[in-house]
Coordinates of C-alpha atoms in Angstrom, one line a residue:
Chain M
M25 CA -22.0 18.7 -11.1
Q26 CA -21.6 21.8 -9.0
S27 CA -18.7 21.8 -6.6
A28 CA -19.9 21.9 -3.0
S29 CA -19.0 23.5 0.3
V30 CA -18.0 21.1 3.0
D31 CA -19.1 21.8 6.6
I32 CA -17.5 19.9 9.5
V33 CA -19.6 20.2 12.6
Q34 CA -18.0 19.1 15.8
A35 CA -16.6 16.0 14.1
G36 CA -14.1 14.0 16.0
K37 CA -12.5 10.6 16.0
T38 CA -11.3 8.5 18.9
F39 CA -9.7 5.0 18.6
G40 CA -10.3 3.5 22.0
S41 CA -8.7 6.0 24.4
H42 CA -6.6 7.6 21.7
I43 CA -8.0 10.9 20.4
A44 CA -7.0 11.0 16.7
L45 CA -9.0 14.1 16.2
A46 CA -10.6 16.3 18.8
P47 CA -14.1 17.5 17.8
I48 CA -13.6 20.4 15.4
D49 CA -15.7 22.9 13.4
M50 CA -14.5 23.8 9.9
E51 CA -16.2 25.4 7.0
I52 CA -14.7 24.8 3.6
R53 CA -16.2 27.2 1.1
Q54 CA -17.4 26.3 -2.4
G55 CA -14.5 26.3 -4.9
E56 CA -11.9 26.9 -2.1
F57 CA -8.5 25.3 -2.0
M58 CA -8.1 24.3 1.7
T59 CA -4.9 22.8 3.0
L60 CA -4.7 20.7 6.1
L61 CA -1.1 21.2 7.3
G62 CA 0.7 19.5 10.1
P63 CA 3.3 17.0 11.2
S64 CA 2.5 13.3 10.9
G65 CA 0.0 12.1 13.5
C66 CA -1.6 15.5 13.8
G67 CA -5.0 14.2 12.6
K68 CA -5.0 15.7 9.1
S69 CA -5.3 12.4 7.3
T70 CA -8.0 11.3 9.7
L71 CA -10.0 14.5 8.8
L72 CA -9.5 13.9 5.1
N73 CA -10.6 10.3 5.4
M74 CA -13.7 11.5 7.3
I75 CA -14.6 13.8 4.4
A76 CA -14.0 10.9 2.0
G77 CA -16.0 8.5 4.1
F78 CA -13.3 6.0 4.9
V79 CA -13.4 7.0 8.5
T80 CA -16.7 7.4 10.4
P81 CA -16.6 10.2 12.9
S82 CA -17.1 9.2 16.5
S83 CA -19.0 12.4 17.0
G84 CA -20.4 15.2 15.0
A85 CA -21.4 15.5 11.4
I86 CA -20.1 16.3 7.9
R87 CA -22.2 18.1 5.3
M88 CA -21.6 18.5 1.7
A89 CA -23.5 21.3 -0.1
G90 CA -25.7 21.4 3.0
A91 CA -26.6 17.7 2.9
D92 CA -25.6 15.4 5.8
V93 CA -23.2 12.8 4.5
T94 CA -21.9 11.6 7.8
R95 CA -23.2 8.0 7.4
L96 CA -22.8 7.9 3.6
P97 CA -20.2 5.3 2.3
P98 CA -17.4 6.8 0.1
Y99 CA -18.9 5.4 -3.1
R100 CA -22.1 7.4 -2.6
R101 CA -20.3 10.7 -1.9
K102 CA -19.4 12.7 -5.0
I103 CA -15.7 12.9 -4.3
G104 CA -12.5 12.6 -6.3
M105 CA -9.4 11.5 -4.4
V106 CA -5.7 11.4 -5.2
F107 CA -3.6 9.2 -3.0
Q108 CA 0.0 9.5 -1.9
N109 CA 1.1 6.5 -3.9
Y110 CA -1.4 7.4 -6.7
A111 CA -3.2 4.1 -6.3
L112 CA -3.5 3.6 -10.1
F113 CA -5.0 0.2 -11.0
P114 CA -2.0 -1.8 -12.2
H115 CA -4.1 -4.2 -14.3
M116 CA -5.7 -1.5 -16.4
T117 CA -4.3 0.9 -19.0
V118 CA -4.2 4.6 -18.5
A119 CA -7.4 5.0 -20.5
D120 CA -9.2 2.3 -18.4
N121 CA -8.0 4.0 -15.2
L122 CA -9.6 7.2 -16.4
A123 CA -12.7 5.6 -17.6
Y124 CA -13.3 3.7 -14.3
G125 CA -15.4 6.3 -12.5
L126 CA -17.5 6.9 -15.6
K127 CA -18.1 3.2 -16.1
M128 CA -19.3 3.1 -12.5
Q129 CA -21.8 5.8 -13.3
K130 CA -22.9 3.6 -16.3
L131 CA -22.5 6.3 -18.9
P132 CA -22.9 5.4 -22.5
K133 CA -19.7 4.0 -24.1
A134 CA -19.4 6.7 -26.7
E135 CA -19.6 9.4 -24.0
I136 CA -17.0 7.7 -21.8
R137 CA -14.7 7.5 -24.8
A138 CA -15.1 11.2 -25.5
Q139 CA -14.5 12.2 -21.9
V140 CA -11.5 10.0 -21.6
A141 CA -10.0 11.5 -24.8
R142 CA -10.7 15.0 -23.4
T143 CA -9.1 14.3 -20.1
L144 CA -6.1 12.7 -21.7
E145 CA -5.6 15.9 -23.6
V146 CA -5.8 18.0 -20.4
I147 CA -3.2 15.8 -18.6
K148 CA -1.1 15.7 -21.8
L149 CA -1.0 11.9 -22.0
T150 CA -2.9 11.2 -25.1
K151 CA 0.0 9.2 -26.5
F152 CA 0.1 7.0 -23.4
A153 CA -3.5 6.0 -23.3
D154 CA -2.7 2.3 -23.9
R155 CA 0.2 2.1 -21.5
H156 CA 0.0 0.5 -18.1
P157 CA 0.7 2.6 -15.0
R158 CA 4.1 1.0 -14.3
Q159 CA 5.3 2.0 -17.7
L160 CA 4.9 5.7 -16.7
S161 CA 7.2 8.1 -14.8
G162 CA 6.2 9.3 -11.4
G163 CA 5.0 12.7 -12.8
Q164 CA 2.9 11.0 -15.5
Q165 CA 1.3 8.6 -12.9
Q166 CA 0.5 11.6 -10.8
R167 CA -1.3 13.3 -13.7
V168 CA -3.3 10.1 -14.4
A169 CA -4.3 10.0 -10.7
I170 CA -5.5 13.6 -10.9
G171 CA -7.3 13.1 -14.2
R172 CA -9.0 10.0 -12.8
A173 CA -10.1 11.9 -9.8
V174 CA -11.6 14.9 -11.6
I175 CA -13.1 13.2 -14.7
T176 CA -16.3 12.4 -12.9
N177 CA -16.9 16.0 -12.0
P178 CA -16.9 15.4 -8.3
Q179 CA -18.3 17.9 -5.7
V180 CA -15.0 17.8 -3.8
L181 CA -11.4 16.9 -4.7
L182 CA -9.4 15.3 -1.9
L183 CA -5.6 15.2 -2.2
D184 CA -3.7 13.1 0.3
E185 CA 0.0 14.2 0.2
P186 CA 0.0 13.7 -3.5
L187 CA 3.4 15.3 -4.1
S188 CA 5.5 13.7 -1.4
A189 CA 6.7 10.8 -3.6
L190 CA 8.0 13.1 -6.3
D191 CA 11.5 14.6 -6.5
K192 CA 11.9 18.3 -5.7
N193 CA 12.0 19.7 -9.3
L194 CA 8.9 17.8 -10.4
R195 CA 7.1 18.8 -7.2
G196 CA 7.3 22.4 -8.1
S197 CA 5.8 21.9 -11.6
M198 CA 3.1 19.6 -10.3
Q199 CA 2.1 22.2 -7.7
V200 CA 1.4 24.6 -10.6
E201 CA -0.4 21.9 -12.6
I202 CA -2.7 20.9 -9.7
K203 CA -3.4 24.5 -8.9
E204 CA -4.2 25.2 -12.6
I205 CA -6.6 22.3 -12.9
Q206 CA -8.2 23.2 -9.6
Q207 CA -8.8 26.8 -10.7
R208 CA -10.1 25.9 -14.1
L209 CA -12.6 23.5 -12.7
G210 CA -13.4 25.8 -9.7
I211 CA -13.6 22.6 -7.6
T212 CA -13.6 22.6 -3.8
T213 CA -10.3 21.0 -2.8
V214 CA -9.0 19.7 0.4
F215 CA -5.2 19.1 0.3
V216 CA -3.3 17.3 3.0
T217 CA 0.4 18.0 3.4
H218 CA 3.2 18.3 5.9
D219 CA 5.2 20.6 3.7
Q220 CA 4.6 24.2 4.7
A221 CA 6.1 25.6 1.5
E222 CA 3.6 23.6 -0.5
A223 CA 0.8 24.8 1.7
L224 CA 1.7 28.5 1.5
S225 CA 2.1 28.5 -2.3
M226 CA -1.1 26.5 -3.2
S227 CA -3.8 27.3 -0.7
D228 CA -6.6 29.8 -0.4
R229 CA -6.7 28.9 3.2
I230 CA -4.6 26.7 5.5
A231 CA -5.7 24.8 8.6
V232 CA -2.6 24.2 10.7
M233 CA -3.1 21.1 12.9
S234 CA -1.1 19.4 15.6
E235 CA -1.9 16.6 18.1
G236 CA -5.5 16.1 16.8
R237 CA -6.4 19.8 17.0
V238 CA -6.7 22.7 14.6
R239 CA -4.4 25.4 15.8
Q240 CA -5.3 28.1 13.3
V241 CA -7.3 28.5 10.1
G242 CA -6.5 31.4 7.8
T243 CA -5.1 32.6 4.5
P244 CA -1.4 31.7 3.9
D245 CA -0.6 35.4 4.6
E246 CA -2.5 35.3 7.9
V247 CA -1.0 32.1 9.3
Y248 CA 2.5 33.2 8.3
E249 CA 2.3 36.8 9.4
R250 CA -0.1 36.6 12.3
P251 CA 0.3 33.1 13.7
S252 CA -2.1 32.4 16.6
D253 CA 0.4 30.4 18.7
G254 CA 4.0 29.3 18.9
F255 CA 3.4 26.0 17.2
V256 CA 2.0 27.7 14.1
A257 CA 4.8 30.4 14.1
S258 CA 7.5 27.8 14.2
F259 CA 5.9 25.2 11.8
L260 CA 5.5 27.7 9.0
G261 CA 8.7 29.1 7.7
D262 CA 11.9 29.7 9.6
V263 CA 12.0 31.6 12.8
T264 CA 14.3 32.6 15.6
R265 CA 13.0 32.2 19.2
I266 CA 14.4 34.2 22.1
F267 CA 13.6 33.3 25.7
G268 CA 12.2 36.0 27.9
R269 CA 9.7 37.1 30.5
L270 CA 6.9 39.6 30.3
T271 CA 7.9 42.2 32.9
E272 CA 5.8 45.2 32.1
I273 CA 2.8 46.5 30.1
R274 CA 2.8 50.2 29.6
G275 CA 1.1 52.5 27.1
G276 CA 0.0 49.7 24.8
A277 CA 3.5 48.2 24.7
A278 CA 4.7 45.0 26.3
V279 CA 8.2 44.8 27.6
I280 CA 9.8 41.4 27.6
L281 CA 13.1 41.0 29.4
T282 CA 15.5 38.8 27.5
E283 CA 19.2 37.9 27.7
A284 CA 19.7 40.6 25.1
G285 CA 18.0 43.2 27.2
P286 CA 14.4 44.4 27.1
L287 CA 12.4 44.0 23.9
R288 CA 9.4 46.2 23.3
L289 CA 6.4 45.1 21.1
P290 CA 2.8 46.1 20.7
E291 CA 0.7 44.6 23.5
A292 CA -1.7 43.0 21.0
Q293 CA 1.2 40.8 19.8
A294 CA 2.0 39.3 23.1
D295 CA -0.6 36.8 24.3
L296 CA 0.8 36.7 27.8
V297 CA 0.1 37.6 31.5
L298 CA 2.5 39.7 33.5
G299 CA 5.5 37.6 34.7
Q300 CA 4.9 34.8 32.3
D301 CA 7.9 33.0 30.7
C302 CA 7.7 33.4 27.0
E303 CA 9.5 33.2 23.6
V304 CA 9.8 36.1 21.2
F305 CA 9.5 35.0 17.6
I306 CA 11.4 36.7 14.8
R307 CA 11.3 35.9 11.1
P308 CA 14.7 35.9 9.4
E309 CA 13.6 38.3 6.7
H310 CA 12.4 40.8 9.2
L311 CA 15.8 41.3 10.6
T312 CA 18.1 44.0 9.2
L313 CA 21.7 44.9 9.7
V314 CA 22.5 48.0 11.8
P315 CA 25.5 50.1 10.7
D316 CA 28.4 49.9 13.1
G317 CA 28.3 52.2 16.0
Q318 CA 24.6 52.7 16.0
P319 CA 22.3 51.3 18.7
A320 CA 20.9 47.8 17.9
M321 CA 18.1 45.6 19.2
L322 CA 20.3 42.5 19.2
R323 CA 24.0 41.9 18.9
G324 CA 26.0 38.9 18.2
T325 CA 28.9 37.3 16.3
V326 CA 28.4 35.9 12.8
A327 CA 28.9 32.1 13.1
M328 CA 28.2 31.1 9.6
R329 CA 27.2 32.5 6.2
I330 CA 25.3 30.1 4.0
Y331 CA 24.9 30.8 0.3
Q332 CA 21.4 29.8 -0.9
G333 CA 21.5 31.0 -4.5
G334 CA 18.9 33.8 -4.3
H335 CA 19.8 34.9 -0.8
F336 CA 22.2 34.4 2.1
D337 CA 21.3 32.8 5.5
I338 CA 23.4 34.2 8.3
L339 CA 23.7 32.4 11.6
V340 CA 24.5 34.8 14.4
D341 CA 25.6 33.5 17.8
H342 CA 23.3 34.6 20.6
P343 CA 23.0 32.9 24.0
G344 CA 19.4 33.9 24.5
A345 CA 18.1 32.2 21.3
V346 CA 16.7 28.7 21.2
G347 CA 19.5 26.7 19.5
G348 CA 22.0 29.4 20.3
H349 CA 21.7 31.1 16.9
I350 CA 19.7 34.0 15.4
L351 CA 18.8 33.4 11.8
L352 CA 19.0 36.4 9.4
R353 CA 18.2 36.4 5.7
L354 CA 19.9 38.8 3.4
T355 CA 19.2 39.2 -0.3
D356 CA 21.6 42.1 -0.8
R357 CA 25.1 40.9 -1.7
E358 CA 26.9 44.0 -0.3
Q359 CA 25.1 43.6 3.0
A360 CA 25.8 39.9 3.1
A361 CA 29.5 40.7 2.4
Q362 CA 29.6 42.7 5.7
A363 CA 28.3 39.7 7.6
E364 CA 31.7 38.1 7.7
P365 CA 32.0 35.1 10.0
G366 CA 33.6 36.1 13.2
R367 CA 32.4 39.7 13.0
Q368 CA 30.3 41.4 15.6
I369 CA 27.1 42.8 14.1
G370 CA 24.0 44.6 15.3
L371 CA 20.5 43.6 14.2
H372 CA 17.2 45.4 14.2
C373 CA 13.6 44.3 13.8
D374 CA 10.5 46.5 13.5
P375 CA 8.5 45.8 16.7
K376 CA 5.3 45.3 14.7
N377 CA 6.9 42.2 13.3
L378 CA 7.7 40.7 16.7
R379 CA 5.5 38.1 18.2
A380 CA 5.6 36.6 21.7
F381 CA 4.0 33.4 22.9
P382 CA 4.1 31.5 26.1
S383 CA 7.0 29.0 26.5
A384 CA 6.0 25.5 25.5
Chain Q
M3 CA 39.7 -21.0 -8.7
R4 CA 42.1 -22.0 -5.9
L5 CA 41.2 -25.2 -4.2
N6 CA 41.6 -25.0 -0.5
F7 CA 40.1 -27.0 2.2
H8 CA 37.0 -24.8 2.6
S9 CA 36.0 -24.8 -1.0
I10 CA 36.5 -28.5 -1.3
A11 CA 34.3 -29.1 1.8
F12 CA 31.7 -26.7 0.4
W13 CA 31.5 -28.4 -3.0
L14 CA 31.5 -31.9 -1.3
L15 CA 28.5 -30.8 0.8
V16 CA 26.7 -29.4 -2.2
S17 CA 27.3 -32.6 -4.2
L18 CA 26.1 -34.7 -1.3
L19 CA 22.9 -32.6 -1.0
I20 CA 22.2 -32.8 -4.7
G21 CA 22.9 -36.5 -4.6
F22 CA 20.7 -37.0 -1.6
V23 CA 17.8 -35.2 -3.3
L24 CA 18.1 -36.7 -6.7
L25 CA 19.4 -40.2 -5.9
P26 CA 16.1 -41.9 -5.3
A27 CA 14.7 -40.5 -8.6
V28 CA 17.8 -41.5 -10.5
V29 CA 17.8 -45.1 -9.1
T30 CA 14.0 -45.4 -9.8
A31 CA 14.4 -44.1 -13.3
I32 CA 17.2 -46.6 -14.1
V33 CA 15.2 -49.5 -12.5
A34 CA 12.2 -48.7 -14.7
F35 CA 14.1 -49.8 -17.8
N36 CA 14.8 -53.3 -16.3
A37 CA 14.0 -56.2 -18.6
G38 CA 13.5 -58.7 -15.8
A39 CA 10.4 -59.3 -13.6
V40 CA 12.4 -58.7 -10.4
I41 CA 13.8 -55.3 -9.4
T42 CA 17.5 -55.4 -9.7
F43 CA 20.0 -52.6 -9.6
P44 CA 21.7 -52.0 -11.9
P45 CA 19.5 -53.8 -14.5
K46 CA 21.2 -56.6 -16.5
D47 CA 19.0 -56.2 -19.6
W48 CA 17.1 -53.1 -20.8
S49 CA 13.5 -52.9 -22.1
L50 CA 10.4 -50.7 -22.1
R51 CA 8.1 -53.6 -21.2
W52 CA 7.2 -52.2 -17.7
F53 CA 6.2 -48.9 -19.2
E54 CA 3.8 -50.9 -21.4
R55 CA 2.6 -52.9 -18.5
A56 CA 2.0 -49.7 -16.4
L57 CA 0.1 -48.1 -19.2
T58 CA -2.1 -51.0 -20.0
Y59 CA -2.8 -52.3 -16.5
R60 CA -6.5 -51.7 -16.0
D61 CA -6.4 -50.6 -12.4
F62 CA -3.8 -48.0 -13.2
Q63 CA -5.8 -46.7 -16.2
R64 CA -8.8 -46.5 -13.9
G65 CA -6.8 -45.0 -11.1
L66 CA -5.3 -42.3 -13.3
W67 CA -8.8 -41.4 -14.6
N68 CA -10.2 -41.3 -11.0
S69 CA -7.2 -39.2 -9.9
V70 CA -7.8 -36.7 -12.6
I71 CA -11.5 -36.4 -11.8
V72 CA -10.8 -36.0 -8.1
M73 CA -8.0 -33.5 -8.8
L74 CA -10.1 -31.3 -11.1
W75 CA -13.1 -31.2 -8.7
T76 CA -10.9 -30.7 -5.7
S77 CA -9.0 -27.8 -7.3
V78 CA -12.2 -26.0 -8.4
F79 CA -13.9 -26.4 -5.0
A80 CA -10.8 -25.7 -2.9
V81 CA -10.0 -22.5 -4.8
S82 CA -13.6 -21.2 -4.8
I83 CA -14.1 -22.0 -1.1
G84 CA -10.5 -21.1 0.0
G85 CA -10.5 -17.9 -2.0
A86 CA -13.9 -16.8 -0.7
F87 CA -13.0 -17.5 2.9
A88 CA -9.5 -16.0 2.6
W89 CA -11.1 -12.8 1.3
V90 CA -13.7 -12.8 4.1
I91 CA -11.2 -13.4 6.8
D92 CA -8.7 -10.8 5.4
R93 CA -11.1 -8.0 4.5
C94 CA -14.1 -8.3 6.9
D95 CA -14.3 -7.9 10.6
F96 CA -16.6 -10.1 12.6
P97 CA -16.6 -12.0 15.9
G98 CA -15.2 -15.6 15.6
K99 CA -13.0 -14.6 12.7
R100 CA -9.9 -16.2 14.2
L101 CA -11.9 -19.3 15.1
L102 CA -13.1 -19.7 11.5
E103 CA -9.5 -19.3 10.2
G104 CA -8.3 -21.9 12.8
L105 CA -11.0 -24.3 11.7
L106 CA -10.3 -24.0 8.0
T107 CA -6.6 -24.6 8.5
S108 CA -7.0 -27.3 11.2
S109 CA -6.4 -30.1 8.8
L110 CA -2.7 -29.2 9.0
L111 CA -2.7 -30.4 12.6
I112 CA -4.9 -33.4 12.3
P113 CA -3.3 -36.6 10.9
S114 CA -4.5 -37.5 7.4
F115 CA -5.6 -41.0 8.5
T116 CA -7.8 -39.5 11.2
I117 CA -9.5 -37.3 8.6
G118 CA -9.8 -40.4 6.4
I119 CA -11.3 -42.6 9.1
G120 CA -13.7 -39.7 10.1
F121 CA -15.0 -39.2 6.6
L122 CA -15.3 -43.0 6.1
I123 CA -17.5 -43.3 9.1
L124 CA -19.6 -40.2 8.1
A125 CA -19.9 -41.5 4.5
N126 CA -21.1 -44.8 5.8
Q127 CA -23.8 -43.1 7.8
V128 CA -25.3 -41.5 4.7
A129 CA -24.5 -44.4 2.4
M130 CA -22.1 -42.3 0.3
N131 CA -19.0 -44.5 0.9
R132 CA -18.8 -45.6 -2.7
S133 CA -19.1 -42.1 -4.3
F134 CA -16.5 -39.7 -5.5
A135 CA -18.1 -37.0 -3.3
V136 CA -16.5 -38.3 -0.2
V137 CA -13.1 -38.5 -1.8
I138 CA -13.4 -35.0 -3.1
V139 CA -14.7 -33.6 0.2
T140 CA -11.7 -35.2 2.0
H141 CA -9.2 -33.8 -0.5
V142 CA -10.8 -30.3 -0.3
I143 CA -10.4 -30.3 3.5
L144 CA -6.8 -31.5 3.2
V145 CA -5.7 -28.9 0.6
L146 CA -7.7 -25.9 2.0
P147 CA -5.0 -24.6 4.3
F148 CA -2.5 -24.5 1.5
V149 CA -4.9 -22.8 -0.9
M150 CA -5.8 -20.2 1.7
R151 CA -2.1 -19.5 2.5
A152 CA -1.5 -18.8 -1.2
V153 CA -4.6 -16.5 -1.5
F154 CA -3.7 -14.7 1.7
V155 CA -0.3 -13.9 0.4
S156 CA -1.6 -12.4 -2.8
L157 CA -4.4 -10.5 -0.9
R158 CA -1.9 -8.9 1.4
S159 CA 0.2 -7.8 -1.5
I160 CA -2.7 -5.8 -2.9
D161 CA -2.3 -2.1 -1.9
P162 CA -5.4 -1.2 0.1
S163 CA -5.5 2.2 -1.4
L164 CA -6.4 0.6 -4.7
E165 CA -9.7 -0.5 -3.2
R166 CA -10.2 2.9 -1.6
A167 CA -9.5 4.6 -4.9
A168 CA -12.2 2.4 -6.6
A169 CA -14.6 3.3 -3.8
S170 CA -13.9 7.0 -4.2
L171 CA -14.8 6.7 -7.9
G172 CA -18.2 5.3 -7.1
A173 CA -17.6 1.6 -6.9
G174 CA -19.6 -0.3 -4.3
P175 CA -18.2 -3.2 -2.4
W176 CA -19.2 -5.8 -5.1
A177 CA -17.9 -3.7 -7.9
V178 CA -14.6 -3.2 -6.1
L179 CA -14.3 -7.0 -5.6
R180 CA -15.2 -7.7 -9.2
T181 CA -13.1 -5.1 -10.9
I182 CA -10.1 -4.6 -8.6
T183 CA -9.6 -7.3 -5.9
L184 CA -10.4 -10.4 -8.0
P185 CA -8.3 -9.5 -11.0
L186 CA -5.4 -8.7 -8.7
M187 CA -5.9 -12.0 -6.8
V188 CA -5.4 -14.0 -10.0
P189 CA -1.8 -15.0 -9.3
G190 CA -2.7 -16.1 -5.8
L191 CA -5.7 -18.1 -7.0
F192 CA -3.6 -19.7 -9.7
S193 CA -0.9 -20.8 -7.3
G194 CA -3.6 -22.0 -5.0
L195 CA -5.1 -24.0 -7.8
L196 CA -1.6 -25.5 -8.5
F197 CA -1.2 -26.4 -4.9
A198 CA -4.6 -28.0 -4.7
A199 CA -4.0 -30.0 -7.9
I200 CA -0.5 -31.4 -7.0
L201 CA -1.5 -32.2 -3.4
S202 CA -4.7 -33.9 -4.4
F203 CA -2.9 -35.9 -7.1
N204 CA -0.3 -37.1 -4.6
E205 CA -2.7 -37.7 -1.7
F206 CA -2.6 -41.2 -0.4
T207 CA -3.2 -41.7 3.4
A208 CA -6.7 -40.3 3.7
T209 CA -7.7 -41.5 0.3
L210 CA -6.9 -45.1 1.3
F211 CA -9.7 -45.0 3.8
V212 CA -12.4 -43.1 1.8
S213 CA -12.0 -44.6 -1.7
A214 CA -13.8 -47.8 -2.8
Q215 CA -12.8 -50.2 -5.6
A216 CA -14.5 -48.0 -8.2
T217 CA -13.2 -44.7 -6.9
Q218 CA -9.6 -45.6 -6.0
T219 CA -7.1 -43.0 -7.1
L220 CA -3.7 -43.8 -8.8
P221 CA -1.7 -43.7 -5.6
V222 CA -4.1 -46.2 -4.0
A223 CA -4.1 -48.4 -7.0
M224 CA -0.3 -48.4 -6.9
Y225 CA -0.3 -49.3 -3.2
N226 CA -2.7 -52.2 -4.0
Y227 CA -0.5 -53.3 -6.8
V228 CA 2.7 -53.3 -4.7
R229 CA 1.0 -55.5 -2.1
E230 CA 0.7 -58.3 -4.8
Y231 CA 3.6 -57.7 -7.2
A232 CA 7.1 -56.5 -6.9
D233 CA 8.0 -55.8 -10.6
P234 CA 9.5 -52.6 -12.0
S235 CA 6.2 -51.3 -13.4
M236 CA 6.0 -49.1 -10.2
A237 CA 9.3 -47.6 -11.2
A238 CA 8.0 -47.0 -14.8
L239 CA 5.0 -45.2 -13.3
S240 CA 7.2 -43.1 -11.2
V241 CA 9.2 -41.9 -14.2
M242 CA 5.9 -41.0 -15.9
F243 CA 4.8 -39.1 -12.8
F244 CA 8.0 -37.3 -12.7
V245 CA 7.9 -36.3 -16.3
M246 CA 4.3 -35.2 -16.0
I247 CA 4.9 -32.9 -13.0
T248 CA 7.9 -31.4 -14.7
V249 CA 5.8 -30.6 -17.7
V250 CA 3.1 -29.1 -15.5
L251 CA 5.6 -26.9 -13.6
A252 CA 7.3 -25.8 -16.8
L253 CA 3.9 -24.9 -18.2
T254 CA 3.0 -23.0 -15.0
N255 CA 6.2 -21.1 -15.2
W256 CA 5.5 -20.1 -18.7
L257 CA 1.9 -19.1 -17.8
M258 CA 3.1 -17.0 -14.8
D259 CA 5.5 -15.1 -17.1
L260 CA 2.5 -14.5 -19.3
G261 CA 0.7 -13.1 -16.3
R262 CA 3.5 -10.6 -15.9
I263 CA 3.2 -9.5 -19.5
L264 CA -0.6 -9.1 -19.1
A265 CA 0.2 -7.0 -16.0
I266 CA -1.9 -9.3 -13.8
K267 CA 0.9 -9.2 -11.3
S268 CA 1.2 -6.1 -9.2
Q269 CA 3.6 -3.4 -10.0
D270 CA 7.3 -4.0 -9.2
H271 CA 9.2 -0.8 -9.0

């Protein structure tokens, strides 16, 4: 079966007076890995369940490969789904779990057996075919769940926080495995997660959601480097926010007065009106140390130096920053050695990497 | 172990409780081996004659047979009806759902003799008062709340995402019920069956009203016997009851463990 594009047309969901999902438009392209990212209660699961058919939209429509499926029950949509707790059938063996979808399609027994054998090989569980799910480790259960979801060649693969129950090491390798299977099959995939690192590393595009709305849709690079609002900027990756007010726009540059003095950035990066209270967002990896005695954009005293293995996180006291600290990330050990706790340091950030958004 | 006041008081209380629970059974068991025709405790002479009497007395033989018939039909009907309604109430949404649940469990609140009299009058109206049907219907009504409770518990322990997973794999509502829900309900249905069987076998109050000479169950036959005789055959019967129920429970325990091995029970990790 050909994998399909998914079009969400003004689809929304209300429960009584509660708006779980404000009407949204979203186009998920054929073969694309789309991640719905947001904190719990942001509507991402509602949207996924709408695509699956478990939730009927209060308004709007959902199309798969151009065909309207809004009123179609889940078992008539050609989907594969992986659940947070895997939802493997406890009374069936691994092989029977895998065969379930094929049996529902009433395929000949010999063909089912062949396909199950093939899938067992792909998920590297051939030896475990006759085990029951509870006799498997978390990672193995996860692989069965993925195998069961893709064995029927669905048009769309839906993943509902499939990695959140795994420990950190396993999560990393499962990310790779899921991505590999998805790319080999070229299957349109919708992935729900609240983990921004997962979203950034796996997705073709990310839809960042909060409070029932889509804040931004874009490639991982776009949403990380060019966030459309303060929520997106602070939800993805680490960020330092500095309070300020837009005081002047001159020659394509916006001047924001902060506790640390005026900060200048390209006008296009400040979505503000004159006089508006705002926050300036700075990524930790965009900040560099300024040699002593030279002019710096920001100054402060090093409060803490945290060793993270591959890099150092440096917290610099600054009264104008939200939380009272500026976060700086250094990979160079010699530079990090200079950022001794208690020492006064100067910091610089290229203005093209600064973003300013209205205060929340 | 150091004996102080607290531990002595504790063990005294435990012994009292055990004694309180077991004493009637122990006394009855001892009395059953009485040789005399009058119940005396402790017995002066010992014999098995009252076991023989209980086993050969025609009304008891008949009563046991009737009880088994009623118990089997009651269990089958109660589990089918109770299981179906429990599923409908738990998984479907419709107006009057709470009312239906209330109706099906109302026999918990209505005294057994009221139900007995009610069915007696109804059965008379349709000239069914001498049939097993009225006894079985009465028993089904009485055990239904317990069966439904047992099924509800097992239904609610089924992870709803299992049914969703089945649906996402192309299984329609009936296929989901047949391949997922029903197999996972087996422990609940089984304990419901056990409830139904034991309660039906022990039921007396309502049965007294709805049974006729030909359909009287063992408890009713025993009641009728006691009204005329006061010999230890009752005690002998009690011992046999006790042994039988112990055997059934032991068997069940063994079967339930089997269920775990067959992975009928849900995952426990």
